[in-house]
PDB file of C-alpha atoms in Angstrom:
ATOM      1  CA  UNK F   1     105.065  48.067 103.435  1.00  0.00           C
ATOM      2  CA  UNK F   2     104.007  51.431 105.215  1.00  0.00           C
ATOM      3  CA  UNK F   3     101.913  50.992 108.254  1.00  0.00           C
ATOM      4  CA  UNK F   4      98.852  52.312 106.290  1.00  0.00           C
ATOM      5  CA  UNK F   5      99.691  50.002 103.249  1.00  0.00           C
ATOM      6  CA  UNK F   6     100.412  51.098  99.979  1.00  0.00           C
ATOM      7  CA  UNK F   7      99.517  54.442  98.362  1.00  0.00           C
ATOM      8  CA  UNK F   8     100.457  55.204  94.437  1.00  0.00           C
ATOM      9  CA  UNK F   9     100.934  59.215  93.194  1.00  0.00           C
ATOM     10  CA  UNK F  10      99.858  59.594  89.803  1.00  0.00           C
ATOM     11  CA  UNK F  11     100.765  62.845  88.804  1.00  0.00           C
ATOM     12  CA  UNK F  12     102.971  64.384  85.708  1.00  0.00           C
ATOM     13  CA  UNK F  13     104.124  67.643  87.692  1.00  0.00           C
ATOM     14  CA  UNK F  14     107.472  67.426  89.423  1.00  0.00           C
ATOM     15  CA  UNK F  15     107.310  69.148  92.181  1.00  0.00           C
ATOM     16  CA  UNK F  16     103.204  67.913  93.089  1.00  0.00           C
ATOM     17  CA  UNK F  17     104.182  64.652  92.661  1.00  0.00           C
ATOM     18  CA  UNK F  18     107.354  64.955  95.475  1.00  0.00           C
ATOM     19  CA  UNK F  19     105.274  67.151  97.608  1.00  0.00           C
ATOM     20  CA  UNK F  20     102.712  63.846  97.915  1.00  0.00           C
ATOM     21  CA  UNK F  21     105.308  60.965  97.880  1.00  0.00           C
ATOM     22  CA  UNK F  22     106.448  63.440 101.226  1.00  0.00           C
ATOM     23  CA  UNK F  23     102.848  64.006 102.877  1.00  0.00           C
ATOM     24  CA  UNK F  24     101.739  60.216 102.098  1.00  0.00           C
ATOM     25  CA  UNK F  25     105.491  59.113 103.322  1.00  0.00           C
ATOM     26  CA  UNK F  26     105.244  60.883 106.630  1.00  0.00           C
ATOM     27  CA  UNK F  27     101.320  59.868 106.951  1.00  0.00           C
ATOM     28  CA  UNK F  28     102.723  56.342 107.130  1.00  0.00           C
ATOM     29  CA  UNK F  29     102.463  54.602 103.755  1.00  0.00           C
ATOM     30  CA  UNK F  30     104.778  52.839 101.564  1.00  0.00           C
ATOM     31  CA  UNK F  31     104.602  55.326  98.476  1.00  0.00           C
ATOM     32  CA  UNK F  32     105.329  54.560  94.607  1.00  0.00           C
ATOM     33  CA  UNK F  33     104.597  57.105  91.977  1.00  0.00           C
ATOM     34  CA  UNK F  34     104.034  57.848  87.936  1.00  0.00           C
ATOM     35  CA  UNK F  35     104.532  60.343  85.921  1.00  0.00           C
ATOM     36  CA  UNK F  36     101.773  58.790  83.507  1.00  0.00           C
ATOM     37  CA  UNK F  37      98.291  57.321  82.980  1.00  0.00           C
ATOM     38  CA  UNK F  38      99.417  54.177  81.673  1.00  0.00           C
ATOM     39  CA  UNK F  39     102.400  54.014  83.932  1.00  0.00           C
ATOM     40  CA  UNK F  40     100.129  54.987  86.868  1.00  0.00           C
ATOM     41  CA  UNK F  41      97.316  52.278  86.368  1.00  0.00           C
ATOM     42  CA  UNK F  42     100.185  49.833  86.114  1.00  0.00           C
ATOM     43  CA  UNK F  43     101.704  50.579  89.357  1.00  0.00           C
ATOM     44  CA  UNK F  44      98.588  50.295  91.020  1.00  0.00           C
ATOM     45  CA  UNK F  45      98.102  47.386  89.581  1.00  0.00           C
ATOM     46  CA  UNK F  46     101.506  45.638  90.911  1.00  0.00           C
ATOM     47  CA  UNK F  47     101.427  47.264  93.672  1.00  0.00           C
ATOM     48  CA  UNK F  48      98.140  46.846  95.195  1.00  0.00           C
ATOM     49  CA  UNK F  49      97.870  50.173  96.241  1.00  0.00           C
ATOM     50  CA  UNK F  50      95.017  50.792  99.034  1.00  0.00           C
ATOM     51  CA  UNK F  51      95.229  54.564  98.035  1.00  0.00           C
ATOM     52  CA  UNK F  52      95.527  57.195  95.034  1.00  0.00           C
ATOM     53  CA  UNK F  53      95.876  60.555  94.047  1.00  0.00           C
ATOM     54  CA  UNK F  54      95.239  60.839  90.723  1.00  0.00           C
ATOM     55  CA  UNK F  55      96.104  63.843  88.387  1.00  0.00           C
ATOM     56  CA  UNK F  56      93.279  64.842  86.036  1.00  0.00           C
ATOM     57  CA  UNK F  57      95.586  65.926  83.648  1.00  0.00           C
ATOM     58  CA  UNK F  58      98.459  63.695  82.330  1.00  0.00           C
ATOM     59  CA  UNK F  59     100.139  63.768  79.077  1.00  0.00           C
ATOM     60  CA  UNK F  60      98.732  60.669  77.477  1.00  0.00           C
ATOM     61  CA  UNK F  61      95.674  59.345  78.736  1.00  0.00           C
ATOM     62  CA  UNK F  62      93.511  62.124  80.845  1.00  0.00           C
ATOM     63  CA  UNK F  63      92.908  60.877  84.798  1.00  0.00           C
ATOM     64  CA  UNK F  64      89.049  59.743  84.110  1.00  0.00           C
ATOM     65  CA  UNK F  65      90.075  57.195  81.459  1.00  0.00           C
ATOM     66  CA  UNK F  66      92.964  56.331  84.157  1.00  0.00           C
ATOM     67  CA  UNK F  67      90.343  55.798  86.875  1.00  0.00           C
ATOM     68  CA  UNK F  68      87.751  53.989  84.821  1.00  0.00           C
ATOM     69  CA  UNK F  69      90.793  51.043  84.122  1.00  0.00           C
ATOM     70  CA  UNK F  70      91.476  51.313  87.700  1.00  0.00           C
ATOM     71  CA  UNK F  71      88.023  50.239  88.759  1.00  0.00           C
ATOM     72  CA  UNK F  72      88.188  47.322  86.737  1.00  0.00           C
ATOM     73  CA  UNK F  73      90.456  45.770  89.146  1.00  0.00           C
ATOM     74  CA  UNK F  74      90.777  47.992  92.010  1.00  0.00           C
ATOM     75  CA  UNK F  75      88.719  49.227  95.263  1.00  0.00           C
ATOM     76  CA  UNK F  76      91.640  51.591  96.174  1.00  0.00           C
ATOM     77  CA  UNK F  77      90.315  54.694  97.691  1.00  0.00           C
ATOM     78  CA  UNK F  78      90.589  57.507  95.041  1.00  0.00           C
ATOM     79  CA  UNK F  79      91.577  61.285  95.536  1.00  0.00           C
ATOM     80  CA  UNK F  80      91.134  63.178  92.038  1.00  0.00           C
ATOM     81  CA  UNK F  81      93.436  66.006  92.100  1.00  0.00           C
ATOM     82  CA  UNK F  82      92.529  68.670  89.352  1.00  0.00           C
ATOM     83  CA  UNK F  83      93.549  72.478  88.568  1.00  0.00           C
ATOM     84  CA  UNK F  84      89.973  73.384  87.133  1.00  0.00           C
ATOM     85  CA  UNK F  85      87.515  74.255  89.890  1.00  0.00           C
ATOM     86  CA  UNK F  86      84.365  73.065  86.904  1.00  0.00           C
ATOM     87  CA  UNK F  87      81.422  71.558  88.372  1.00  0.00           C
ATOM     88  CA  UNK F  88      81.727  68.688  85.140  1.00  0.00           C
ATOM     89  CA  UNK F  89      84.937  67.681  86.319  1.00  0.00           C
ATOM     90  CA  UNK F  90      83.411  67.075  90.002  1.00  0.00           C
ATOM     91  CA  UNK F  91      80.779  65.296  88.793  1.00  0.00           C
ATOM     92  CA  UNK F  92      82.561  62.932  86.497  1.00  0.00           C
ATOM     93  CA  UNK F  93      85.311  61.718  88.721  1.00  0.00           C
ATOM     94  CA  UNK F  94      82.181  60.610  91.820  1.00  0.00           C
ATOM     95  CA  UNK F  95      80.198  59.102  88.951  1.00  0.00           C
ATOM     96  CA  UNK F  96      83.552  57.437  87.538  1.00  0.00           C
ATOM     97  CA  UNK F  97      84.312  55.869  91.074  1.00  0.00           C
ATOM     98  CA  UNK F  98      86.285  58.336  93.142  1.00  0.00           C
ATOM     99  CA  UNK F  99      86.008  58.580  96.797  1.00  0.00           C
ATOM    100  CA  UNK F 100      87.123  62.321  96.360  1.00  0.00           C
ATOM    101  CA  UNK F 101      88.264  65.489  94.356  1.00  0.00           C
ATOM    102  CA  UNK F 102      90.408  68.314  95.536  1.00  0.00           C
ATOM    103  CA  UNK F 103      91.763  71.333  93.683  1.00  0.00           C
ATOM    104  CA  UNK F 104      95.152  72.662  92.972  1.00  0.00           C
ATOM    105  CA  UNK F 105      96.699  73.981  95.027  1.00  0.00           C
ATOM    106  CA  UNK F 106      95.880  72.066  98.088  1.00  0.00           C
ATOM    107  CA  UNK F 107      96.547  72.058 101.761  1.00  0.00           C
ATOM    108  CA  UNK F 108      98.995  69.097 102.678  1.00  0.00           C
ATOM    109  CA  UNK F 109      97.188  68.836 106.120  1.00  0.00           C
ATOM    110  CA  UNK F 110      93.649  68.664 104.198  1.00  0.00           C
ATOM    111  CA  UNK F 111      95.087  66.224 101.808  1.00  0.00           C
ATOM    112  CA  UNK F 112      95.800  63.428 104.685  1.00  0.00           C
ATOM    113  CA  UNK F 113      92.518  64.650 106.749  1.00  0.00           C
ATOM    114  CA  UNK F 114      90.600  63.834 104.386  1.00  0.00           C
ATOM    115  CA  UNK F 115      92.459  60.067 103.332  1.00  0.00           C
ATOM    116  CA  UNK F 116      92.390  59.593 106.766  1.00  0.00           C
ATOM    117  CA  UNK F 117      88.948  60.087 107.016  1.00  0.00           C
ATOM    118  CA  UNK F 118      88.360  57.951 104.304  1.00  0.00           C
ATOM    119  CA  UNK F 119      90.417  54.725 105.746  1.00  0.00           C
ATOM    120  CA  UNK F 120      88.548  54.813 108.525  1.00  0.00           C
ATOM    121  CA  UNK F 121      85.224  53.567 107.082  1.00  0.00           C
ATOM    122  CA  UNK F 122      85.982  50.663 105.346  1.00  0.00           C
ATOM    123  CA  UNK F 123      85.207  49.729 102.171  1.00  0.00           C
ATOM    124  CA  UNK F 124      82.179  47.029 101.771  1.00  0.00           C
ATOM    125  CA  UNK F 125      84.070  44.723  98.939  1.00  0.00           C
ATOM    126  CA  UNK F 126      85.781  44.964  96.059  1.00  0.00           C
ATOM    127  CA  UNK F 127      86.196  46.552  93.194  1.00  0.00           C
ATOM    128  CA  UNK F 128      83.503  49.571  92.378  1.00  0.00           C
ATOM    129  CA  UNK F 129      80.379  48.074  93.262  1.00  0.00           C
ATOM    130  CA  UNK F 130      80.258  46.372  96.696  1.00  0.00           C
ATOM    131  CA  UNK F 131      80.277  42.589  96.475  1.00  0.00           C
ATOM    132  CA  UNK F 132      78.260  41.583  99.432  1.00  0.00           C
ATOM    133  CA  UNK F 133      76.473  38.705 101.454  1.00  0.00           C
ATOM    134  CA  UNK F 134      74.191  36.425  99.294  1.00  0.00           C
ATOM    135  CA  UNK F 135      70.756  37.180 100.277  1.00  0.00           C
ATOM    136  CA  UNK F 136      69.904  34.293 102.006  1.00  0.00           C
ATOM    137  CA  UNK F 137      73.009  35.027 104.524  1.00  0.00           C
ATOM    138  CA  UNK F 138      71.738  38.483 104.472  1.00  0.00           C
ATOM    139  CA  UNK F 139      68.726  37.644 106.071  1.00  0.00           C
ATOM    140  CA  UNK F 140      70.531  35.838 108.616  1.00  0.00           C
ATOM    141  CA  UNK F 141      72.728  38.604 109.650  1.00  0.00           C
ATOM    142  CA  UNK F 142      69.701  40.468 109.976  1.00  0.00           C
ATOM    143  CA  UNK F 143      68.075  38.695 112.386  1.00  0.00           C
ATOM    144  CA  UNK F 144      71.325  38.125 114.579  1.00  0.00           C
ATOM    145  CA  UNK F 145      71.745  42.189 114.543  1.00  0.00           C
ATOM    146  CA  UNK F 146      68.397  43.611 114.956  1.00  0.00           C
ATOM    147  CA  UNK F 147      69.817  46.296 117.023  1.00  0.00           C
ATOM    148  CA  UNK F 148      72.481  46.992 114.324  1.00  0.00           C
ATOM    149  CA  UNK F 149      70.394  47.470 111.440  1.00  0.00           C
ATOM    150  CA  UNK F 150      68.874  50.237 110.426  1.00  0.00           C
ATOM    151  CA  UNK F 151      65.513  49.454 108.067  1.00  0.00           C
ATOM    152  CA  UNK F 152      62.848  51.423 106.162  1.00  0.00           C
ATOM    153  CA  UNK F 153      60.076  50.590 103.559  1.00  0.00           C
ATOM    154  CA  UNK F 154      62.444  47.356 102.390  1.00  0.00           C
ATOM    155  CA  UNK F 155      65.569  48.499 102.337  1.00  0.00           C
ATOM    156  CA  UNK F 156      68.224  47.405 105.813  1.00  0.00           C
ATOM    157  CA  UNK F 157      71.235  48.442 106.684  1.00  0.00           C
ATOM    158  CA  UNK F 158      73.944  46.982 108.232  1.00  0.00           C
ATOM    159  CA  UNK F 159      75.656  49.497 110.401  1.00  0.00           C
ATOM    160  CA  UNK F 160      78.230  46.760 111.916  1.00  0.00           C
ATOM    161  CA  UNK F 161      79.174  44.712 108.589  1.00  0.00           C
ATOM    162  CA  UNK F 162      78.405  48.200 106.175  1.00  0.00           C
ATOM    163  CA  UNK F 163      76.044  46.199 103.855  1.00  0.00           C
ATOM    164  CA  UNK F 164      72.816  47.415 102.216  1.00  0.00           C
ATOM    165  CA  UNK F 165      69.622  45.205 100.897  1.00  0.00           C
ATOM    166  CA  UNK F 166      66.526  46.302  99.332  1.00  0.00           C
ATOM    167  CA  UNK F 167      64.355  43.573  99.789  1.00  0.00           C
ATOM    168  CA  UNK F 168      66.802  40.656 100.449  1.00  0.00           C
ATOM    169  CA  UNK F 169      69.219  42.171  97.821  1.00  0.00           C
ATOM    170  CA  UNK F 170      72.162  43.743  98.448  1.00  0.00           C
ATOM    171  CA  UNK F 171      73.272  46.763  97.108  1.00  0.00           C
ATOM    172  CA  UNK F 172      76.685  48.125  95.755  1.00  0.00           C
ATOM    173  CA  UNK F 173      77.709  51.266  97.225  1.00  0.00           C
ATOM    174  CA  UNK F 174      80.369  53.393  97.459  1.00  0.00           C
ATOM    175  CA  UNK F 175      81.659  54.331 101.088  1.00  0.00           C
ATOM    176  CA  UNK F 176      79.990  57.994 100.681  1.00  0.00           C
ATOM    177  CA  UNK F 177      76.849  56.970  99.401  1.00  0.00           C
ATOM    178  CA  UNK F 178      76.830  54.436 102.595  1.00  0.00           C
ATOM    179  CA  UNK F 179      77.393  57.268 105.142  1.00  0.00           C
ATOM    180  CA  UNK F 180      74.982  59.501 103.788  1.00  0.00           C
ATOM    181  CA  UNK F 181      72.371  56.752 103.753  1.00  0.00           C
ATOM    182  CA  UNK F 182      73.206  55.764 107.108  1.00  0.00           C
ATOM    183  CA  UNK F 183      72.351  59.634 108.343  1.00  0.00           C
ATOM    184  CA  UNK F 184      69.485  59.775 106.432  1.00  0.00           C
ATOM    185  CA  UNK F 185      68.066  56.547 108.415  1.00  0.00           C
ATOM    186  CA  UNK F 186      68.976  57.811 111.495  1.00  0.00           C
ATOM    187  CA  UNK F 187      67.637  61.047 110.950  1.00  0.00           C
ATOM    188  CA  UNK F 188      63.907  59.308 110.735  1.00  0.00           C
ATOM    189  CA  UNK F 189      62.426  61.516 108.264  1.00  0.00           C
ATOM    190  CA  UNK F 190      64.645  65.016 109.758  1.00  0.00           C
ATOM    191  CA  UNK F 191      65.547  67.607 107.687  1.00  0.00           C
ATOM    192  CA  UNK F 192      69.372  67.483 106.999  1.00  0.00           C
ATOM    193  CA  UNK F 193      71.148  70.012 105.140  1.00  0.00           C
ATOM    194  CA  UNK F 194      73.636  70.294 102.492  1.00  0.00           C
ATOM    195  CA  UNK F 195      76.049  71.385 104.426  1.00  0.00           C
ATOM    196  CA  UNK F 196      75.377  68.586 107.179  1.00  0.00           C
ATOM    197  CA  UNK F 197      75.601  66.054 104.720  1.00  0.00           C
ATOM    198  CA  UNK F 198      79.360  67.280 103.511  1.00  0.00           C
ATOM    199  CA  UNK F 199      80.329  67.042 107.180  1.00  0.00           C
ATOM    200  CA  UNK F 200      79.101  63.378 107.177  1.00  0.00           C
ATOM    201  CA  UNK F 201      81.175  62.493 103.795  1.00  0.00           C
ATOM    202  CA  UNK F 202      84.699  65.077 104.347  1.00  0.00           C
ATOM    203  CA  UNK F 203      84.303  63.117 108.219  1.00  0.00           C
ATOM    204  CA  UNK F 204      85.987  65.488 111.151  1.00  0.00           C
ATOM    205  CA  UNK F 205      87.896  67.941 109.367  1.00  0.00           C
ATOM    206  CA  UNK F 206      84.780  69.356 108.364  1.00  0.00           C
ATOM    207  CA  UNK F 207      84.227  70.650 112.018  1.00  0.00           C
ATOM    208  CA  UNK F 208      80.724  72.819 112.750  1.00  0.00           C
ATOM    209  CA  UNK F 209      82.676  76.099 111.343  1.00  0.00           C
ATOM    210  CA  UNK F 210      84.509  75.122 108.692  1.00  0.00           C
ATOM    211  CA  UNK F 211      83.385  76.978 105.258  1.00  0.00           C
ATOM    212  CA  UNK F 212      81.347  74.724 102.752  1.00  0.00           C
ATOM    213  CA  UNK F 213      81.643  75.419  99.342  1.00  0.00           C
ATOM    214  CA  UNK F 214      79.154  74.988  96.364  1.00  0.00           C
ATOM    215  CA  UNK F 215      81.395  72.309  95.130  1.00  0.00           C
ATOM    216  CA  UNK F 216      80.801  70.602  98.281  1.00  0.00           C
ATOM    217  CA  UNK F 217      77.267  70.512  97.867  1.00  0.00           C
ATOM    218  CA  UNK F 218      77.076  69.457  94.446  1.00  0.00           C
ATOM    219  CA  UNK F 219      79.383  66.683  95.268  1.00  0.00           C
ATOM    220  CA  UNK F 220      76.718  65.872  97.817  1.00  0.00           C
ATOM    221  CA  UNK F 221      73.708  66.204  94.909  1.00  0.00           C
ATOM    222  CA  UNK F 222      76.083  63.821  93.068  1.00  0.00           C
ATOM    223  CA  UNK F 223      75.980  61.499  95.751  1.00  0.00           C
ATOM    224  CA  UNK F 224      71.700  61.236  96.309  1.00  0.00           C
ATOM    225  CA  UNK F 225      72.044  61.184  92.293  1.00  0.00           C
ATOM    226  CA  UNK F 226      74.020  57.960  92.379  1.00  0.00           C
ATOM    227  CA  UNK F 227      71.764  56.689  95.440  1.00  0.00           C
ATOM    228  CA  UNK F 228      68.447  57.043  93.624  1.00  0.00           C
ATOM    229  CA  UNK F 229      69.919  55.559  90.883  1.00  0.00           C
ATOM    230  CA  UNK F 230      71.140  52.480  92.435  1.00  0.00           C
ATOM    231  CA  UNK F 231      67.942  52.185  94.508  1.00  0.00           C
ATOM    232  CA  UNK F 232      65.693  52.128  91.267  1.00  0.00           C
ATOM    233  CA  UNK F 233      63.831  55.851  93.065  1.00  0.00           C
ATOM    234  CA  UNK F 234      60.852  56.880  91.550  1.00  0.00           C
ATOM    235  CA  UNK F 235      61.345  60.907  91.652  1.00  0.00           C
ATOM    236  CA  UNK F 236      57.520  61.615  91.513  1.00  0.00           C
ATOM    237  CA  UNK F 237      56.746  58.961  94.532  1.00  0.00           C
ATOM    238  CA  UNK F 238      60.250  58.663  96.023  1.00  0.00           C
ATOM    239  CA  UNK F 239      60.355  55.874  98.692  1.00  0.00           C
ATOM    240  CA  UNK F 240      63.542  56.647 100.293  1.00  0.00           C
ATOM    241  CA  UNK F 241      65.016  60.031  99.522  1.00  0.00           C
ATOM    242  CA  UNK F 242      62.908  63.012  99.751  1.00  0.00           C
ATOM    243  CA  UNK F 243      64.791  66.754  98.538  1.00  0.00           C
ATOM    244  CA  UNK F 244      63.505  69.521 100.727  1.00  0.00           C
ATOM    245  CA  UNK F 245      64.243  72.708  97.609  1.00  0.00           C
ATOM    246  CA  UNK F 246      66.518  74.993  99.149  1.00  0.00           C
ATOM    247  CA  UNK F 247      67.824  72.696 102.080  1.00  0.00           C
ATOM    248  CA  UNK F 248      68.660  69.541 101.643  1.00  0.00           C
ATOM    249  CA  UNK F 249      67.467  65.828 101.941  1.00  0.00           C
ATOM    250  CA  UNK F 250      65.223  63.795 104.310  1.00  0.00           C
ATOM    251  CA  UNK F 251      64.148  60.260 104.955  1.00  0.00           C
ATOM    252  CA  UNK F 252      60.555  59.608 102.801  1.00  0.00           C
ATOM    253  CA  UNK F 253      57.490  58.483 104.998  1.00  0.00           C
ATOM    254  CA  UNK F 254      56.669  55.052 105.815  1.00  0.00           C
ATOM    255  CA  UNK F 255      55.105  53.234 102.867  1.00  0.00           C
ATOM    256  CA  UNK F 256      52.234  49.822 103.355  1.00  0.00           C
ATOM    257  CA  UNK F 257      54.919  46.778 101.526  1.00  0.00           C
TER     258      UNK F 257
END
């Protein structure tokens, strides 16, 4: 095995899917590839494959379908690679469980910024939604780590262990949705853009001047979306996550339990 693990290229092009086996080779894992969905979900599932790049479109089954099985048994992190720049496609790959989306052509270097990036905030379980403490040992952890965990109007995180409860009952989410929870708590009710809250999911390579595009941001929106969701958020009387029109997000006020 590679020193990073196991990654798995699932891609029906030729020449993309050599020019990955090579950046993912040299980046230090132990690569395996398909030239199909249903090839491609098998080899991840042998495998055990800690990453992916998955091509939206293969010959027989299209890559949403192909990360949908996926999740049913795997908490690999998920690049969606795609040669349509649509908004739908962005949007249905975060919803369906990716980590991230990239468009054809891509930069090699981006490519293994951006796993990088990923790998080094760990995952909170296992497979799609986050299997975490019971609640009882919840609360425990919570009291040892005061310092650690970051809490507002029910809801604690656990900056050290990566775990979320609302109310004594923990929440599944994905690694972005933690991060940009996480900078909304520490922003204590502060303003933070769009564009600040891409640099907190893309991690370093997003550096101060780097251009953000309005895919970015609406993978961002898609983000909060799933968030509020998962959080049960009552747009008209949010409790957590407040949208500032034309900016970006900030942390609601404190509420009487």
């Amino acid at each position: 095995m590679g020193d990073l693990g196991v990654a798995v290229v699932i891609e029906d092009d030729d020449d993309v899917r050599n020019l990955l086996d090579a950046v993912l080779q040299q980046a230090g894992f132990e690569v395996h590839s398909a030239a199909t969905g249903r090839d491609g979900v098998d080899v991840a599932r042998h495998r055990q494959a800690n990453v992916i790049t998955l091509d939206v479109g293969l010959p027989d089954i299209d890559g949403f379908e192909v990360l949908r099985r996926i999740r049913q048994f795997s908490d690999a992190y998920v690049v969606m690679l795609t040669g349509r720049n649509e908004e739908l496609d962005t949007i249905s790959a975060l919803q369906g469980g990716a980590d991230d989306y990239i468009v054809k052509p891509f930069r090699p270097r981006e490519l293994r910024a951006r796993i990088s990036a990923m790998m080094r905030r760990p995952r909170q379980g296992v497979v799609g939604e986050v299997v975490a403490e019971p609640s009882e040992q919840m609360a425990a952890a919570v009291n040892a780590r005061r310092g650690k965990v970051l809490q507002h109007n029910g809801l604690a995180l656990d900056t050290e262990t990566r775990t979320v409860a609302l109310r004594g009952t923990p929440l599944g989410l994905t690694r972005s949705e933690f991060d940009l929870l996480q900078e909304l708590l520490k922003g204590t009710g502060a303003v933070r853009t769009r564009a600040d809250l891409v640099r907190v999911v893309r991690g370093e390579y997003y550096g101060e001047d780097t251009y953000i595009s309005e895919a970015d941001e609406r993978a961002v929106e898609v983000h909060i979306g799933n968030l509020r969701r998962k959080l049960h958020e009552d747009p008209q009387d949010p409790r957590w996550l407040v949208t500032v029109r034309g900016v970006g997000y900030r942390l609601a006020p404190t509420k009487a339990e």
